[in-house]
Coordinates of C-alpha atoms and ligand atoms in Angstrom, one line a residue:
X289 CA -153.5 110.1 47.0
X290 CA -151.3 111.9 49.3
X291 CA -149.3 114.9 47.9
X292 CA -146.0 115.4 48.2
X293 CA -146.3 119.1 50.0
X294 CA -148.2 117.5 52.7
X295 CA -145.0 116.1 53.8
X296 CA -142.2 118.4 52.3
X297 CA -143.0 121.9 52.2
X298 CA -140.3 122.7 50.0
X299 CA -141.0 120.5 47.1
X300 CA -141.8 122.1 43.5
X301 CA -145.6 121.1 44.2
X302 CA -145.6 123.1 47.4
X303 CA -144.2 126.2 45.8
X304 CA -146.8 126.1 43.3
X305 CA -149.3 126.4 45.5
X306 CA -147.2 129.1 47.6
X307 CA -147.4 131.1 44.2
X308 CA -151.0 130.3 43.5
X309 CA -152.2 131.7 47.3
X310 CA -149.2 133.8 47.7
X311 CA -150.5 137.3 48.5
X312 CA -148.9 138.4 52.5
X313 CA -151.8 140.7 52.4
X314 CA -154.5 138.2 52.7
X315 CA -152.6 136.0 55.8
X316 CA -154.8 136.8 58.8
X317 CA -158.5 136.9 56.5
X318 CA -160.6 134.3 58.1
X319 CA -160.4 131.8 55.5
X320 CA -164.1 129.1 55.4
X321 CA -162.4 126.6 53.2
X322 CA -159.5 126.1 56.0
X323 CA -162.3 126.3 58.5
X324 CA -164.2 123.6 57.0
X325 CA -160.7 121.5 56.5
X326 CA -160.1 121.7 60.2
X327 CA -163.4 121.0 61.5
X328 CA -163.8 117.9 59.3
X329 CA -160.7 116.4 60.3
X330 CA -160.7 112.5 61.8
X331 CA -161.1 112.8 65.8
X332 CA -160.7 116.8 66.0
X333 CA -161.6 117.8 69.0
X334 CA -164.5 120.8 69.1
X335 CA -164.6 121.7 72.6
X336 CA -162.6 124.7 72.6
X337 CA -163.0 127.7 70.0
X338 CA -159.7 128.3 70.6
X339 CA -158.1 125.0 68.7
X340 CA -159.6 126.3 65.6
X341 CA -157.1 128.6 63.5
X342 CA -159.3 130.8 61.3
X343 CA -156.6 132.0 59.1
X344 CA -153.2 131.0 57.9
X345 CA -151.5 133.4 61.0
X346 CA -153.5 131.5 63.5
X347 CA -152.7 128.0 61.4
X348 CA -148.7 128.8 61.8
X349 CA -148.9 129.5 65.2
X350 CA -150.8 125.9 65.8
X351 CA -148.2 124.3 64.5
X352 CA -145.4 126.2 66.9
X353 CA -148.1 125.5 69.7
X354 CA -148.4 122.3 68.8
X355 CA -144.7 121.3 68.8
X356 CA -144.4 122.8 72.4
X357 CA -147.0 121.2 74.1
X358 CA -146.4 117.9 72.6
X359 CA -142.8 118.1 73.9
X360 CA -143.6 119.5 77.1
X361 CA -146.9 119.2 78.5
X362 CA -148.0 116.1 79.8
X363 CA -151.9 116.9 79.2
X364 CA -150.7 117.4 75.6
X365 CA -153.8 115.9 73.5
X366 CA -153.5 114.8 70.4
X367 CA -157.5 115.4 69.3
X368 CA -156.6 119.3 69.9
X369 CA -154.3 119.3 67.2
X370 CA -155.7 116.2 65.1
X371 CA -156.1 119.0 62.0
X372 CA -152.0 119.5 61.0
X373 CA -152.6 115.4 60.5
X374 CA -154.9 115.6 58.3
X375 CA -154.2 115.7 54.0
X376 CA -156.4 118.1 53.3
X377 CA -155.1 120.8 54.9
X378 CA -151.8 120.5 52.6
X379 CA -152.2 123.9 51.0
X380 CA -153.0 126.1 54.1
X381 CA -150.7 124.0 55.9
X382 CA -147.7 124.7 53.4
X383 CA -148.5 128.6 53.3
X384 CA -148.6 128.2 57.0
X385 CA -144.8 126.8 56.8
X386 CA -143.7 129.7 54.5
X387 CA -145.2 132.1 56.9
X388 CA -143.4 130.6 59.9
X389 CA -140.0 130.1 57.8
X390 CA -139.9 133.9 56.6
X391 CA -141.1 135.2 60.1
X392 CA -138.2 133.1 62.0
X393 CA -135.6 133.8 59.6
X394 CA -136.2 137.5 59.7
X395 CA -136.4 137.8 63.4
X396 CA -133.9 135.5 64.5
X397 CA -130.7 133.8 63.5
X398 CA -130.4 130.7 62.0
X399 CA -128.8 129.2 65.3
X400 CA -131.2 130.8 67.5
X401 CA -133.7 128.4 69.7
X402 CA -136.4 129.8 67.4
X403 CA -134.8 127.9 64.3
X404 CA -133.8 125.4 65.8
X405 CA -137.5 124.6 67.5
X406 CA -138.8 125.1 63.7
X407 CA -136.3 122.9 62.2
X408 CA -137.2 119.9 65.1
X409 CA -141.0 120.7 64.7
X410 CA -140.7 120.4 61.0
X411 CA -139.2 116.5 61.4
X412 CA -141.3 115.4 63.7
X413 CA -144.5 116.7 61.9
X414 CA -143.6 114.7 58.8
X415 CA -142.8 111.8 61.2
X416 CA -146.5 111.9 62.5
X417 CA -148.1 112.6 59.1
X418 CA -146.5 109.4 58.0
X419 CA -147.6 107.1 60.8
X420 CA -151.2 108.3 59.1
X421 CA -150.5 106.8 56.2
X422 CA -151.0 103.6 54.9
X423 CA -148.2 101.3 54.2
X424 CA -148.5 101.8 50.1
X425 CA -149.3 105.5 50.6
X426 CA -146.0 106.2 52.8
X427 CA -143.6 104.0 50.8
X428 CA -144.9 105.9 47.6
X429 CA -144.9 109.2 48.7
X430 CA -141.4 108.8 50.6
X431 CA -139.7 107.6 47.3
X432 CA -141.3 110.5 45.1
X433 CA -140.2 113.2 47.6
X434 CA -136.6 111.1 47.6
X435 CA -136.4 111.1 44.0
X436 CA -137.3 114.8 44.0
X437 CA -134.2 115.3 46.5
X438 CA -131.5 113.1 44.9
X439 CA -131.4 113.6 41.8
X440 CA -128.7 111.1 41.1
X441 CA -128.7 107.3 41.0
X442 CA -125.3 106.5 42.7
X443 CA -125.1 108.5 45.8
X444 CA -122.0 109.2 47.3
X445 CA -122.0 109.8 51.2
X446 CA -120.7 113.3 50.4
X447 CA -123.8 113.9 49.2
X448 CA -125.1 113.8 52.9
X449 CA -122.4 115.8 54.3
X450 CA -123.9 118.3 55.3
X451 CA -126.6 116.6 57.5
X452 CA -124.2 114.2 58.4
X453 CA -121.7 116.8 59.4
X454 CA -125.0 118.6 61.6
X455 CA -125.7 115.3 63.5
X456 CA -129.1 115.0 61.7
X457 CA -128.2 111.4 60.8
X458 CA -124.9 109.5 61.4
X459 CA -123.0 107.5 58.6
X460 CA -123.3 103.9 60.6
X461 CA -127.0 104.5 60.3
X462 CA -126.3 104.1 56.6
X463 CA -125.1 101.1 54.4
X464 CA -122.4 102.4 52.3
X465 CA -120.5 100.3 49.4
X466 CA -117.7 102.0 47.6
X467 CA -118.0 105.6 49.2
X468 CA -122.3 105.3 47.8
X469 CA -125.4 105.1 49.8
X470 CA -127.2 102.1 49.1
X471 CA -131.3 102.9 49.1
X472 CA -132.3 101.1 46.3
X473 CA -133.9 97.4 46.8
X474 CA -132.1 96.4 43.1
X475 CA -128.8 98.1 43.8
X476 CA -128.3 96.0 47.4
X477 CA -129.1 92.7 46.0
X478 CA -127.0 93.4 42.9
X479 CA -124.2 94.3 45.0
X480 CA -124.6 92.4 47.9
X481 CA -126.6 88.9 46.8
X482 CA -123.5 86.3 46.5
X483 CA -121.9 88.0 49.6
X484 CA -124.5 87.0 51.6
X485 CA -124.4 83.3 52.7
X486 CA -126.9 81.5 54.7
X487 CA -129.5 84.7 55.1
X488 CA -132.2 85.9 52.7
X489 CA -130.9 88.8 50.7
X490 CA -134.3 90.3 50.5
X491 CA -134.9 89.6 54.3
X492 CA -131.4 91.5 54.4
X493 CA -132.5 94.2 52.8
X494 CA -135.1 95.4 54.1
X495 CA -133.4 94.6 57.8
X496 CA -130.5 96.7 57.1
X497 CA -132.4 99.6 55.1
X498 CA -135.9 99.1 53.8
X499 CA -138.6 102.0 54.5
X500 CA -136.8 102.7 58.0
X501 CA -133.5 104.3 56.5
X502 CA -135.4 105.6 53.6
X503 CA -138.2 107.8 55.6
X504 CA -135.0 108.8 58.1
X505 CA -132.7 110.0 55.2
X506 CA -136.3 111.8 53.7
X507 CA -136.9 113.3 57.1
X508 CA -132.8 114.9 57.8
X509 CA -133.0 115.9 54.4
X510 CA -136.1 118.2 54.9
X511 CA -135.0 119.0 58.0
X512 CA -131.8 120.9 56.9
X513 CA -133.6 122.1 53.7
X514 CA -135.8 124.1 56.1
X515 CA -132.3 125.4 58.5
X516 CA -131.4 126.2 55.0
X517 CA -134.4 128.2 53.9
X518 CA -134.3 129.9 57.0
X519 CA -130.6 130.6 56.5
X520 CA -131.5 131.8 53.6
X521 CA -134.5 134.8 54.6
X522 CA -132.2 135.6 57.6
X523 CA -129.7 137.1 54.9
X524 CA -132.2 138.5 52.5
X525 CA -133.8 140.4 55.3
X526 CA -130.4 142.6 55.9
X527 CA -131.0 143.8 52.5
X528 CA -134.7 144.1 52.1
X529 CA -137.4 145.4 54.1
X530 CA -139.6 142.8 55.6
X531 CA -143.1 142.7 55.0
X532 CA -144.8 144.3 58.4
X533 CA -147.2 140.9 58.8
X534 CA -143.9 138.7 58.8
X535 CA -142.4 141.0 61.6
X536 CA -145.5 141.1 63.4
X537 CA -145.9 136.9 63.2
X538 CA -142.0 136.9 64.6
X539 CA -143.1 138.9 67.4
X540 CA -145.9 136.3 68.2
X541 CA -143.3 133.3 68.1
X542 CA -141.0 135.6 70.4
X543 CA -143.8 135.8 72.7
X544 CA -145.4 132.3 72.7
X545 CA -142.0 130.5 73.0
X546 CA -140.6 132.7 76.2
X547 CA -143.7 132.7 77.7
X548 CA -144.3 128.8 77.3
X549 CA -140.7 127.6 77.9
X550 CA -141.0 129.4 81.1
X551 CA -144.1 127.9 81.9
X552 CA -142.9 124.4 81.3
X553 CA -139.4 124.6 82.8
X554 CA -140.5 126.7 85.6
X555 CA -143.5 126.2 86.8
X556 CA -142.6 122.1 86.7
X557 CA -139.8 122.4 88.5
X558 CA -137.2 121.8 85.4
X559 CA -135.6 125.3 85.6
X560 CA -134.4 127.1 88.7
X561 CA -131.0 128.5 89.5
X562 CA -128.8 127.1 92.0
X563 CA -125.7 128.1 94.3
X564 CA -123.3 126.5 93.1
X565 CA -121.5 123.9 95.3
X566 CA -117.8 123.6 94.7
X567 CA -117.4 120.7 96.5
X568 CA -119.4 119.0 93.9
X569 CA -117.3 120.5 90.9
X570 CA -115.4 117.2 89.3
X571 CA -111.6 117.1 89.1
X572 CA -111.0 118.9 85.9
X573 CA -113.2 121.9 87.1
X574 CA -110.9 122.1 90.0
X575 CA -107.9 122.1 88.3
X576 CA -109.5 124.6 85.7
X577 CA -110.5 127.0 87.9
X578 CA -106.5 126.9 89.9
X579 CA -105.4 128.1 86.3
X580 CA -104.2 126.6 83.1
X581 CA -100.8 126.0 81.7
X582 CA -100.9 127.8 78.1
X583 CA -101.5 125.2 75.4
X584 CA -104.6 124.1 77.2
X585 CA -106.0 127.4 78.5
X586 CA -107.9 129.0 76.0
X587 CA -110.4 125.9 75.3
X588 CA -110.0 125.1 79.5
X589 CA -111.8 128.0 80.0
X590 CA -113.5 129.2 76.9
X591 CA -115.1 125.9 76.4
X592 CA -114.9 124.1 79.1
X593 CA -115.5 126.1 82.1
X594 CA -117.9 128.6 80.6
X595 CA -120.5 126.4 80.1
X596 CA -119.7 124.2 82.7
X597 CA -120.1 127.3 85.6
X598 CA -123.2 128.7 83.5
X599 CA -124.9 125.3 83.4
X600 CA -124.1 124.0 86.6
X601 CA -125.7 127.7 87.8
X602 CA -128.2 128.1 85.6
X603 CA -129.3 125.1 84.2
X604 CA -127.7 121.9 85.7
X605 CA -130.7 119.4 84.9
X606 CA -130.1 120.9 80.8
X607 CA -129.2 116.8 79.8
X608 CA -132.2 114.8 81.4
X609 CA -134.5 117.8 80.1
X610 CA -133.3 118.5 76.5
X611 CA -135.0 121.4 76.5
X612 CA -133.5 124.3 74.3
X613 CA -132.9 127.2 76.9
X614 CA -131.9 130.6 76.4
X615 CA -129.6 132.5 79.5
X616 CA -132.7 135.3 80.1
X617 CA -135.0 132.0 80.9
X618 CA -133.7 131.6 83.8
X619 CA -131.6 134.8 84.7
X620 CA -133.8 137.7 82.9
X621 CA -131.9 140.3 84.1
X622 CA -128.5 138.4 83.8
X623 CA -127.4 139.5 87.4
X624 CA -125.9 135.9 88.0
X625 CA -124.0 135.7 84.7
X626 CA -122.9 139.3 85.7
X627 CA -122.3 139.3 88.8
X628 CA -121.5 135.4 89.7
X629 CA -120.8 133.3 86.6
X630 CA -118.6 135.1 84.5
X631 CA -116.2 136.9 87.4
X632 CA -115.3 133.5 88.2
X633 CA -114.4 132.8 84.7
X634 CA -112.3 135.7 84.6
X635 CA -110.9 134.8 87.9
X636 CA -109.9 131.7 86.4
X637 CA -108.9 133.4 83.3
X638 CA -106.4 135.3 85.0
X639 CA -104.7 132.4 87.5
X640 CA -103.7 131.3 83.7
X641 CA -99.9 131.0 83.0
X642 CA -99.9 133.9 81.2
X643 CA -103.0 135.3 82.3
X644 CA -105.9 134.8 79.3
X645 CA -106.9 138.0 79.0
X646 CA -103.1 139.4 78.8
X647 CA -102.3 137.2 76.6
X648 CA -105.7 136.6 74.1
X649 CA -108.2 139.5 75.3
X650 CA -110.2 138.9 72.1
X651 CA -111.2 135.2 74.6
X652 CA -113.6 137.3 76.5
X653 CA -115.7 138.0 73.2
X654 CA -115.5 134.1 72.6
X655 CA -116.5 133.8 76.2
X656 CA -119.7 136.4 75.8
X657 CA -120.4 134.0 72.5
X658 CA -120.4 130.7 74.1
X659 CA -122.9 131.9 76.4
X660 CA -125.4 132.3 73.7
X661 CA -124.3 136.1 73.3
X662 CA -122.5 136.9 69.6
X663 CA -118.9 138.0 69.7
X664 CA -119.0 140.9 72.0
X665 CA -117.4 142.2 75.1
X666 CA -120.2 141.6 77.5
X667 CA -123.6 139.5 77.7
X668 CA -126.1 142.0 77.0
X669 CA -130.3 141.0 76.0
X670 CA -130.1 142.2 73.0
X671 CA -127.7 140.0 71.4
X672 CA -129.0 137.1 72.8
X673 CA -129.6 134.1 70.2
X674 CA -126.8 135.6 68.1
X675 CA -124.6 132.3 68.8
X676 CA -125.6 129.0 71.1
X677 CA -125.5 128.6 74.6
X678 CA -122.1 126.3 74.3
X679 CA -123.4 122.8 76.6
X680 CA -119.8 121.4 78.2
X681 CA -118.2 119.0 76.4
X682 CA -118.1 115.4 77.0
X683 CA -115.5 113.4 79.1
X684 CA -114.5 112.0 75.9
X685 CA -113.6 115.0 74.4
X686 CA -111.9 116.2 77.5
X687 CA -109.6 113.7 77.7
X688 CA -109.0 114.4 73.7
X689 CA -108.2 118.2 73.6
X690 CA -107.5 118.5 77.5
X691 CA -105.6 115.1 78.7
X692 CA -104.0 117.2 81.4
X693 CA -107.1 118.2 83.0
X694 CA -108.6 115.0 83.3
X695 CA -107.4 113.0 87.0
X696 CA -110.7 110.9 86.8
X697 CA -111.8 110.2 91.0
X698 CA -114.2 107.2 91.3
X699 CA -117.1 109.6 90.3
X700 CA -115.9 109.8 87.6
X701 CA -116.5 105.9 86.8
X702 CA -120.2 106.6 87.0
X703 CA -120.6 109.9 84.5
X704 CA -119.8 110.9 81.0
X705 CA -119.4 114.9 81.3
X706 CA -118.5 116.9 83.7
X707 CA -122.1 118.5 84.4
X708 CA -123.5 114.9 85.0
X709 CA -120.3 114.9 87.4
X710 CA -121.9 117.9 89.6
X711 CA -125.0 116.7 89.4
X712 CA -124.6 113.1 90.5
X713 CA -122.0 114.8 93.4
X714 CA -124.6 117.7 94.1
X715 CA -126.9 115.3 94.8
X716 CA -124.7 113.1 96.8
X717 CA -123.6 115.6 99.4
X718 CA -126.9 116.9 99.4
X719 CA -127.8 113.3 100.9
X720 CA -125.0 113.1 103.1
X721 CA -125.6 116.5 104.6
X722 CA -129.5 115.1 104.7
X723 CA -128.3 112.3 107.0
X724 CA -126.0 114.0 108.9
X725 CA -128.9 116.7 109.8
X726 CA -131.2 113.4 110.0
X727 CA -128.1 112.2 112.8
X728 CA -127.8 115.2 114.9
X729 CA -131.6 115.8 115.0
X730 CA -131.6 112.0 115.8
X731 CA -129.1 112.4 118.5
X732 CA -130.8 115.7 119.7
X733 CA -134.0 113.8 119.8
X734 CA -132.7 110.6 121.6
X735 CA -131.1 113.2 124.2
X736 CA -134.6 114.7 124.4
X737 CA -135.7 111.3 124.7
X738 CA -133.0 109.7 127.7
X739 CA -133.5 112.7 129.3
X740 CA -136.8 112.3 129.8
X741 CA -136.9 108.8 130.6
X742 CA -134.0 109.5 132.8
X743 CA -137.1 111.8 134.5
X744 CA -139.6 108.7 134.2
X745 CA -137.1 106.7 135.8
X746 CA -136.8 109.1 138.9
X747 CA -140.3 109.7 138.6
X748 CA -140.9 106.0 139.0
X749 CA -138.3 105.6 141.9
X750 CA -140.3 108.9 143.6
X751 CA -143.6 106.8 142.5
X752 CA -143.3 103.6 141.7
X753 CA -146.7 103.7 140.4
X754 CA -149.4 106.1 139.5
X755 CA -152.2 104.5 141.3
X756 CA -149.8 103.9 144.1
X757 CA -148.5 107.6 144.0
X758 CA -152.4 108.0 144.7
X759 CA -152.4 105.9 147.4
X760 CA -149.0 107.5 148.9
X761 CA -150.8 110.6 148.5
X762 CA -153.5 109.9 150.1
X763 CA -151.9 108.2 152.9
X764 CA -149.9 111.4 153.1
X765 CA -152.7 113.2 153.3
X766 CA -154.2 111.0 156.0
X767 CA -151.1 110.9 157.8
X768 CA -150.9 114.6 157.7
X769 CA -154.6 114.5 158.9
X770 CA -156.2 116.1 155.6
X771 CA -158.2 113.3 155.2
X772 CA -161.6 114.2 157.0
X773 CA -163.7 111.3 156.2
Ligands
SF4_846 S1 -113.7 111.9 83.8 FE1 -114.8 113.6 83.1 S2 -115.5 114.7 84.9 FE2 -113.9 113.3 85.6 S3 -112.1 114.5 85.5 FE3 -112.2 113.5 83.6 S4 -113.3 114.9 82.3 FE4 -113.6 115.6 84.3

């Protein structure tokens, strides 16, 4: 039978076992019993040493190493990583997840990329574990870990507010009757039977909810339980001194995340800079960056351009990769945010009616913190990760909050944000100035060309033929006597 732990960390059973093994001191001891579990498990692969974590440090880092490659690399084999599917690694696996949790939450913030990578990973490893299951084994051990969670029987969709209100899960993925989440089988067809004409109830049922909306409601709900947790150590660790193997493991993930998201968004072409082209910046970038009536100014360029000039220089491709960037990935040094991104912000800032800054100076902290820079005068390394790197907002919201800054062109037609504007345009001109370079060269090389059949063509008046041109030659030659045969 499958224990709960295996797929919610955070479940009474899994802090038992925390308690029962929960000595920091003993986290990177090579450890035969989680050596054995590995190396046992179904289709592991044994090639490499390396796939083998000897101790819970190594095990914790797996699973961050895992998550990474899965996401990015295209080589990405399951067999390396078969182990963290396996049951019977539930009780290193769960110290494993403390380890990571503490470690995250006392390095970095609970909005950092870190968190967020752990909170992701932590979904989509219970998502895998339960396509292992069998179809008995996943429905039971989904409705125990459910029952653990929701404690009551008539769940109102307040209840999921918090998830909902985080995007984990949306309410129209839910069935809701009277303000209540229907889960239950008995509760649907008692509500729902003599409503329903012409279809199966049951059939209904377990179309409109069943096991699907069941395992996604588990999943969300472990998800922010983790952001949570994580939420949670980040605050304790202001007041108490973390243990020096947690600080230590946090300085690993530091490493092993910057080093492979470079890697991946570099070295494959995801991540460069680029110049930015203004022709390519959509209508209500324009209009931003001439300056802002007051009423719309303070989101026009807080929100709206700050992320758009960031992304469109930094990052523009940020939607088709859904990766989770930081600033430093791609400008370590932040000399473009310093020295080109954010004096045209503050250009734009100041062609304001009033001027931003005169007006609201405290908007250049909130201009640092949409950047992904905490509420502070200037961008500066080390308090990167204290808030998100703000993505622009949709044309949706645009024409919401800033009606006056959207004049939609026939781009526009094609695009749903302003950064998909740029890059659709970008790419455009790009192909324009292609065919116009394609033209000239054409031209030049049709020039090249006429002229030198204009040659041929004197050539051939000169000598109508080569052989004959021989011939001429010769009878030149004769005629000039040089012919002594
Ligand atoms: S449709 Fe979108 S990109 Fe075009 S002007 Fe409006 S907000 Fe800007």
């Amino acid at each position: 039978m499958v224990s709960v732990a295996f797929l919610n960390p955070l479940s009474d059973k899994a802090e038992q076992i925390v308690r029962d093994i929960g000595d920091l001191s003993k986290i990177y001891d090579k450890n035969s019993d989680l050596i054995h579990a590995v190396d046992t498990s179904k289709s592991q692969s044994m090639s490499d040493n390396q796939n083998i974590p000897e101790n819970y440090v190594e095990l914790a880092i797996k699973r961050m190493e895992w998550y990474i490659k899965k996401k990015n690399d295209k080589n990405y084999n399951y067999k390396d990583y078969a182990f963290l599917f396996n049951r019977e690694i539930t009780r290193f696996d769960v110290v494993a997840f403390f380890i990571l949790a503490q470690a995250i939450g006392i390095k970095f913030n609970s909005n950092s990329r870190e968190s967020k990578l752990f909170v992701d990973l932590q979904g989509n490893i219970i998502e895998e574990r339960l396509e292992e299951l069998s179809i008995s084994e996943r429905r039971d051990v989904c409705q125990k870990i459910l029952d653990e969670l929701i404690l009551q029987d008539n769940v109102k969709w307040t209840f999921l507010e918090e998830i909902l209100s985080s995007k984990k899960i949306s309410l129209h993925e839910l069935i809701l009757d009277k303000g209540e989440i229907i889960l239950d089988k008995e509760d649907f067809l008692e509500r729902f039977s003599d409503k329903i004409s012409h279809r199966n109830p049951e059939r209904m049922y377990e179309l409109l909810i069943g096991d699907p909306v069941k395992e996604l409601i588990m999943i969300k709900m472990i998800m922010q339980k983790t952001e949570d947790y994580v939420k949670k150590v980040n605050e304790m660790s202001q007041k108490v001194e973390p243990h020096p193997y947690l600080l230590e493991v946090g300085e690993k993930i530091s490493k092993i995340l910057s080093e492979n998201i470079k890697y991946y968004t570099t070295s494959h072409g995801g991540m460069k800079g680029f110049k930015l082209n203004s022709e390519a910046f959509p209508p209500c970038i324009k209009l931003t960056l001439n300056g802002v009536e007051s009423g719309n100014r303070n989101d026009a360029i807080v929100l709206l351009l700050t992320s758009f000039l960031s992304y469109a220089r930094l990052y523009p491709s940020i939607f088709r990769d859904n990766v989770s960037v930081k600033i430093s990935d791609v400008d370590p040094e932040l000399k473009i945010t310093q020295n080109e991104i954010l004096p045209l912000i503050y250009d734009a800032a100041q062609r304001c009616n009033p001027p931003l800054f005169d007006d609201d100076p405290q908007e250049k902290l909130n201009i640092t913190a949409k950047l992904g820079f905490g509420v502070h005068e200037l961008p500066e390394i080390k308090n990167e990760g204290e808030s998100k790197w703000y993505t622009p907002m949709s044309c949706d919201k645009i024409k919401i909050h800033l009606p006056a800054l959207c004049k939609p062109d026939k781009t526009c037609k094609k695009i749903g944000n302003p950064l998909s504007y740029y890059k659709s345009k970008s790419w455009q001109l790009n192909k324009q100035g292609d065919n116009k370079e394609k033209s000239s060269k054409d031209k030049d090389k049709n020039n090249v060309d006429k002229s030198k059949s204009d040659q041929d063509n004197v050539n051939k008046v000169i000598n109508p033929s080569p052989d004959k041109s021989v011939k001429n030659t010769k009878e030149a030659d004769t005629l000039n006597g040089s012919d002594f045969n």
